[in-house]
Amino acid sequence: MVATRLIKIFFLERDLKVKEELQRVLTKKGLNDINWFNKEEECLKQLEHKPDFIFQDKVEDNTGGYTLFYESKKKVPHSKFIFVCPDKYKSFGEKGLEIGADALYIVNPSTYENFASEVHQMVLNEKFKRFNQSVNIGMLEFFAIIGFLLIIIISVVFLNPSIF
């Protein structure tokens, strides 16, 4: 069942300094289970693990830039794809939004904390959505079992009223 699976986050960030700072602020928010990638090819190979969120930095890469976005939309269409880039590469992220990305975050050292808070909120929202799904499924199963038992009891009563 989807509700029991942990939230998987992939983060493609090539700049080591930015990566370390983002890891620090995200860890501070309790987001420790992030799979970090330096190259688009590495991330592409791991798509079979079906991440829930894919964050990608600016999209200049050996594979043509938006390959990770296109491949992830084919292989894991349920995943939320978010471009994360500094202001000077904003045009890459805006193009990503035009072609179907879920969000764009313009980050710089002064906004890392806000970005981490928003990522944390996205993860909490996803967990809450899954919890509600599992509760709804559980309630549906419960009422289905009760209904089935009532049908059996009513059938027995009507087919053989001398029992009571």
PDB file of C-alpha atoms in Angstrom:
ATOM      1  CA  MET A   1       0.000   0.000   0.000  1.00  0.00           C
ATOM      2  CA  VAL A   2       1.293   3.469  -0.833  1.00  0.00           C
ATOM      3  CA  ALA A   3       0.626   4.846   2.638  1.00  0.00           C
ATOM      4  CA  THR A   4       3.240   2.654   4.289  1.00  0.00           C
ATOM      5  CA  ARG A   5       6.079   3.602   1.946  1.00  0.00           C
ATOM      6  CA  LEU A   6       8.441   6.277   3.164  1.00  0.00           C
ATOM      7  CA  ILE A   7       8.715   9.533   1.256  1.00  0.00           C
ATOM      8  CA  LYS A   8      11.604   9.371  -1.213  1.00  0.00           C
ATOM      9  CA  ILE A   9      13.388  12.546  -2.224  1.00  0.00           C
ATOM     10  CA  PHE A  10      15.981  12.854  -4.968  1.00  0.00           C
ATOM     11  CA  PHE A  11      18.067  15.997  -5.137  1.00  0.00           C
ATOM     12  CA  LEU A  12      20.394  16.762  -8.037  1.00  0.00           C
ATOM     13  CA  GLU A  13      22.907  19.454  -7.057  1.00  0.00           C
ATOM     14  CA  ARG A  14      26.271  19.810  -8.750  1.00  0.00           C
ATOM     15  CA  ASP A  15      27.749  22.644  -6.692  1.00  0.00           C
ATOM     16  CA  LEU A  16      29.383  21.040  -3.650  1.00  0.00           C
ATOM     17  CA  LYS A  17      29.221  24.190  -1.539  1.00  0.00           C
ATOM     18  CA  VAL A  18      25.512  24.692  -2.232  1.00  0.00           C
ATOM     19  CA  LYS A  19      24.860  20.988  -1.671  1.00  0.00           C
ATOM     20  CA  GLU A  20      26.520  21.052   1.759  1.00  0.00           C
ATOM     21  CA  GLU A  21      24.565  24.124   2.813  1.00  0.00           C
ATOM     22  CA  LEU A  22      21.270  22.687   1.582  1.00  0.00           C
ATOM     23  CA  GLN A  23      22.018  19.392   3.343  1.00  0.00           C
ATOM     24  CA  ARG A  24      22.653  21.300   6.558  1.00  0.00           C
ATOM     25  CA  VAL A  25      19.386  23.278   6.482  1.00  0.00           C
ATOM     26  CA  LEU A  26      17.295  20.325   5.310  1.00  0.00           C
ATOM     27  CA  THR A  27      18.772  18.072   8.006  1.00  0.00           C
ATOM     28  CA  LYS A  28      17.963  20.763  10.547  1.00  0.00           C
ATOM     29  CA  LYS A  29      14.309  20.468   9.423  1.00  0.00           C
ATOM     30  CA  GLY A  30      14.433  16.692   9.896  1.00  0.00           C
ATOM     31  CA  LEU A  31      14.825  15.739   6.228  1.00  0.00           C
ATOM     32  CA  ASN A  32      17.720  13.280   6.475  1.00  0.00           C
ATOM     33  CA  ASP A  33      16.647  10.660   3.953  1.00  0.00           C
ATOM     34  CA  ILE A  34      17.436  12.567   0.787  1.00  0.00           C
ATOM     35  CA  ASN A  35      19.280  10.846  -2.047  1.00  0.00           C
ATOM     36  CA  TRP A  36      21.793  13.369  -3.360  1.00  0.00           C
ATOM     37  CA  PHE A  37      23.193  13.201  -6.878  1.00  0.00           C
ATOM     38  CA  ASN A  38      25.979  15.099  -8.619  1.00  0.00           C
ATOM     39  CA  LYS A  39      25.134  14.021 -12.149  1.00  0.00           C
ATOM     40  CA  GLU A  40      21.912  13.676 -14.053  1.00  0.00           C
ATOM     41  CA  GLU A  41      22.932  10.210 -15.278  1.00  0.00           C
ATOM     42  CA  GLU A  42      23.230   8.925 -11.686  1.00  0.00           C
ATOM     43  CA  CYS A  43      19.750  10.147 -10.890  1.00  0.00           C
ATOM     44  CA  LEU A  44      18.302   8.675 -14.085  1.00  0.00           C
ATOM     45  CA  LYS A  45      19.629   5.234 -13.118  1.00  0.00           C
ATOM     46  CA  GLN A  46      17.817   5.408  -9.771  1.00  0.00           C
ATOM     47  CA  LEU A  47      14.363   6.363 -11.069  1.00  0.00           C
ATOM     48  CA  GLU A  48      13.158   2.774 -10.631  1.00  0.00           C
ATOM     49  CA  HIS A  49      13.062   3.537  -6.874  1.00  0.00           C
ATOM     50  CA  LYS A  50      10.102   5.835  -7.635  1.00  0.00           C
ATOM     51  CA  PRO A  51      10.897   9.050  -5.796  1.00  0.00           C
ATOM     52  CA  ASP A  52       8.038  11.220  -4.600  1.00  0.00           C
ATOM     53  CA  PHE A  53       9.956  14.453  -5.110  1.00  0.00           C
ATOM     54  CA  ILE A  54      12.762  15.257  -7.526  1.00  0.00           C
ATOM     55  CA  PHE A  55      14.641  18.499  -7.051  1.00  0.00           C
ATOM     56  CA  GLN A  56      16.997  19.570  -9.807  1.00  0.00           C
ATOM     57  CA  ASP A  57      19.421  22.440  -9.884  1.00  0.00           C
ATOM     58  CA  LYS A  58      20.102  24.415 -13.042  1.00  0.00           C
ATOM     59  CA  VAL A  59      19.842  22.125 -15.999  1.00  0.00           C
ATOM     60  CA  GLU A  60      23.109  22.417 -17.900  1.00  0.00           C
ATOM     61  CA  ASP A  61      24.378  18.878 -18.158  1.00  0.00           C
ATOM     62  CA  ASN A  62      25.994  16.345 -20.467  1.00  0.00           C
ATOM     63  CA  THR A  63      22.633  14.744 -21.259  1.00  0.00           C
ATOM     64  CA  GLY A  64      21.050  17.848 -22.745  1.00  0.00           C
ATOM     65  CA  GLY A  65      19.668  19.684 -19.767  1.00  0.00           C
ATOM     66  CA  TYR A  66      16.067  18.621 -19.333  1.00  0.00           C
ATOM     67  CA  THR A  67      16.591  14.879 -19.793  1.00  0.00           C
ATOM     68  CA  LEU A  68      15.986  14.088 -16.130  1.00  0.00           C
ATOM     69  CA  PHE A  69      12.708  15.992 -16.240  1.00  0.00           C
ATOM     70  CA  TYR A  70      11.457  14.237 -19.369  1.00  0.00           C
ATOM     71  CA  GLU A  71      12.567  10.776 -18.233  1.00  0.00           C
ATOM     72  CA  SER A  72      11.092  11.189 -14.766  1.00  0.00           C
ATOM     73  CA  LYS A  73       7.738  12.239 -16.224  1.00  0.00           C
ATOM     74  CA  LYS A  74       7.769   9.050 -18.330  1.00  0.00           C
ATOM     75  CA  LYS A  75       8.980   6.612 -15.671  1.00  0.00           C
ATOM     76  CA  VAL A  76       7.505   8.100 -12.485  1.00  0.00           C
ATOM     77  CA  PRO A  77       4.689  10.443 -13.494  1.00  0.00           C
ATOM     78  CA  HIS A  78       3.379  10.726  -9.922  1.00  0.00           C
ATOM     79  CA  SER A  79       6.648  12.349  -8.770  1.00  0.00           C
ATOM     80  CA  LYS A  80       6.667  16.070  -8.135  1.00  0.00           C
ATOM     81  CA  PHE A  81       9.456  17.701 -10.149  1.00  0.00           C
ATOM     82  CA  ILE A  82      10.882  20.929  -8.774  1.00  0.00           C
ATOM     83  CA  PHE A  83      13.589  23.089 -10.275  1.00  0.00           C
ATOM     84  CA  VAL A  84      15.893  24.769  -7.770  1.00  0.00           C
ATOM     85  CA  CYS A  85      18.313  27.365  -9.050  1.00  0.00           C
ATOM     86  CA  PRO A  86      19.996  30.627  -8.134  1.00  0.00           C
ATOM     87  CA  ASP A  87      18.657  33.872  -9.548  1.00  0.00           C
ATOM     88  CA  LYS A  88      21.213  34.017 -12.353  1.00  0.00           C
ATOM     89  CA  TYR A  89      19.877  30.693 -13.768  1.00  0.00           C
ATOM     90  CA  LYS A  90      16.230  31.589 -13.279  1.00  0.00           C
ATOM     91  CA  SER A  91      15.546  31.262 -17.025  1.00  0.00           C
ATOM     92  CA  PHE A  92      16.365  27.511 -16.916  1.00  0.00           C
ATOM     93  CA  GLY A  93      13.814  26.972 -14.168  1.00  0.00           C
ATOM     94  CA  GLU A  94      11.204  29.126 -15.897  1.00  0.00           C
ATOM     95  CA  LYS A  95      11.587  27.054 -19.044  1.00  0.00           C
ATOM     96  CA  GLY A  96      11.148  23.969 -16.861  1.00  0.00           C
ATOM     97  CA  LEU A  97       7.866  25.381 -15.555  1.00  0.00           C
ATOM     98  CA  GLU A  98       6.731  26.059 -19.114  1.00  0.00           C
ATOM     99  CA  ILE A  99       7.329  22.442 -20.109  1.00  0.00           C
ATOM    100  CA  GLY A 100       5.495  21.018 -17.110  1.00  0.00           C
ATOM    101  CA  ALA A 101       7.557  21.117 -13.909  1.00  0.00           C
ATOM    102  CA  ASP A 102       5.564  21.323 -10.691  1.00  0.00           C
ATOM    103  CA  ALA A 103       7.458  24.220  -9.130  1.00  0.00           C
ATOM    104  CA  LEU A 104      10.459  26.514  -9.293  1.00  0.00           C
ATOM    105  CA  TYR A 105      12.423  27.767  -6.323  1.00  0.00           C
ATOM    106  CA  ILE A 106      14.939  30.551  -6.682  1.00  0.00           C
ATOM    107  CA  VAL A 107      17.431  30.002  -3.889  1.00  0.00           C
ATOM    108  CA  ASN A 108      20.466  31.807  -2.598  1.00  0.00           C
ATOM    109  CA  PRO A 109      22.258  31.613   0.755  1.00  0.00           C
ATOM    110  CA  SER A 110      19.765  33.999   2.367  1.00  0.00           C
ATOM    111  CA  THR A 111      16.741  31.905   1.320  1.00  0.00           C
ATOM    112  CA  TYR A 112      18.010  28.388   2.138  1.00  0.00           C
ATOM    113  CA  GLU A 113      16.121  28.331   5.442  1.00  0.00           C
ATOM    114  CA  ASN A 114      12.844  29.341   3.757  1.00  0.00           C
ATOM    115  CA  PHE A 115      13.408  26.754   1.047  1.00  0.00           C
ATOM    116  CA  ALA A 116      14.014  24.044   3.679  1.00  0.00           C
ATOM    117  CA  SER A 117      10.790  25.043   5.444  1.00  0.00           C
ATOM    118  CA  GLU A 118       8.821  24.794   2.214  1.00  0.00           C
ATOM    119  CA  VAL A 119      10.317  21.384   1.376  1.00  0.00           C
ATOM    120  CA  HIS A 120       9.512  20.212   4.894  1.00  0.00           C
ATOM    121  CA  GLN A 121       5.925  21.421   4.449  1.00  0.00           C
ATOM    122  CA  MET A 122       5.643  19.606   1.095  1.00  0.00           C
ATOM    123  CA  VAL A 123       6.803  16.372   2.726  1.00  0.00           C
ATOM    124  CA  LEU A 124       4.371  16.823   5.628  1.00  0.00           C
ATOM    125  CA  ASN A 125       1.525  17.451   3.183  1.00  0.00           C
ATOM    126  CA  GLU A 126       2.408  14.276   1.269  1.00  0.00           C
ATOM    127  CA  LYS A 127       2.522  12.255   4.504  1.00  0.00           C
ATOM    128  CA  PHE A 128      -0.830  13.688   5.573  1.00  0.00           C
ATOM    129  CA  LYS A 129      -2.341  12.884   2.175  1.00  0.00           C
ATOM    130  CA  ARG A 130      -1.113   9.284   2.455  1.00  0.00           C
ATOM    131  CA  PHE A 131      -2.417   9.000   5.998  1.00  0.00           C
ATOM    132  CA  ASN A 132      -5.847  10.199   4.877  1.00  0.00           C
ATOM    133  CA  GLN A 133      -5.756   7.738   1.986  1.00  0.00           C
ATOM    134  CA  SER A 134      -4.960   4.843   4.297  1.00  0.00           C
ATOM    135  CA  VAL A 135      -7.650   5.906   6.778  1.00  0.00           C
ATOM    136  CA  ASN A 136     -10.203   6.174   3.977  1.00  0.00           C
ATOM    137  CA  ILE A 137      -9.251   2.740   2.672  1.00  0.00           C
ATOM    138  CA  GLY A 138      -9.380   1.334   6.218  1.00  0.00           C
ATOM    139  CA  MET A 139     -12.831   2.790   6.815  1.00  0.00           C
ATOM    140  CA  LEU A 140     -14.042   1.465   3.489  1.00  0.00           C
ATOM    141  CA  GLU A 141     -12.766  -2.021   4.362  1.00  0.00           C
ATOM    142  CA  PHE A 142     -14.372  -1.817   7.801  1.00  0.00           C
ATOM    143  CA  PHE A 143     -17.790  -0.870   6.439  1.00  0.00           C
ATOM    144  CA  ALA A 144     -17.506  -3.461   3.679  1.00  0.00           C
ATOM    145  CA  ILE A 145     -16.910  -6.192   6.286  1.00  0.00           C
ATOM    146  CA  ILE A 146     -19.809  -4.933   8.438  1.00  0.00           C
ATOM    147  CA  GLY A 147     -22.051  -4.809   5.361  1.00  0.00           C
ATOM    148  CA  PHE A 148     -21.036  -8.318   4.359  1.00  0.00           C
ATOM    149  CA  LEU A 149     -21.778  -9.635   7.868  1.00  0.00           C
ATOM    150  CA  LEU A 150     -25.182  -7.894   7.861  1.00  0.00           C
ATOM    151  CA  ILE A 151     -26.012  -9.456   4.512  1.00  0.00           C
ATOM    152  CA  ILE A 152     -25.114 -12.897   5.882  1.00  0.00           C
ATOM    153  CA  ILE A 153     -27.204 -12.369   9.027  1.00  0.00           C
ATOM    154  CA  ILE A 154     -30.191 -11.034   7.094  1.00  0.00           C
ATOM    155  CA  SER A 155     -29.919 -13.891   4.583  1.00  0.00           C
ATOM    156  CA  VAL A 156     -29.889 -16.488   7.346  1.00  0.00           C
ATOM    157  CA  VAL A 157     -32.860 -14.864   9.082  1.00  0.00           C
ATOM    158  CA  PHE A 158     -34.971 -14.620   5.935  1.00  0.00           C
ATOM    159  CA  LEU A 159     -34.028 -18.034   4.589  1.00  0.00           C
ATOM    160  CA  ASN A 160     -34.534 -19.828   7.877  1.00  0.00           C
ATOM    161  CA  PRO A 161     -36.693 -17.767  10.254  1.00  0.00           C
ATOM    162  CA  SER A 162     -37.235 -20.741  12.586  1.00  0.00           C
ATOM    163  CA  ILE A 163     -33.681 -20.318  13.932  1.00  0.00           C
ATOM    164  CA  PHE A 164     -34.809 -17.322  15.952  1.00  0.00           C
TER     165      PHE A 164
END
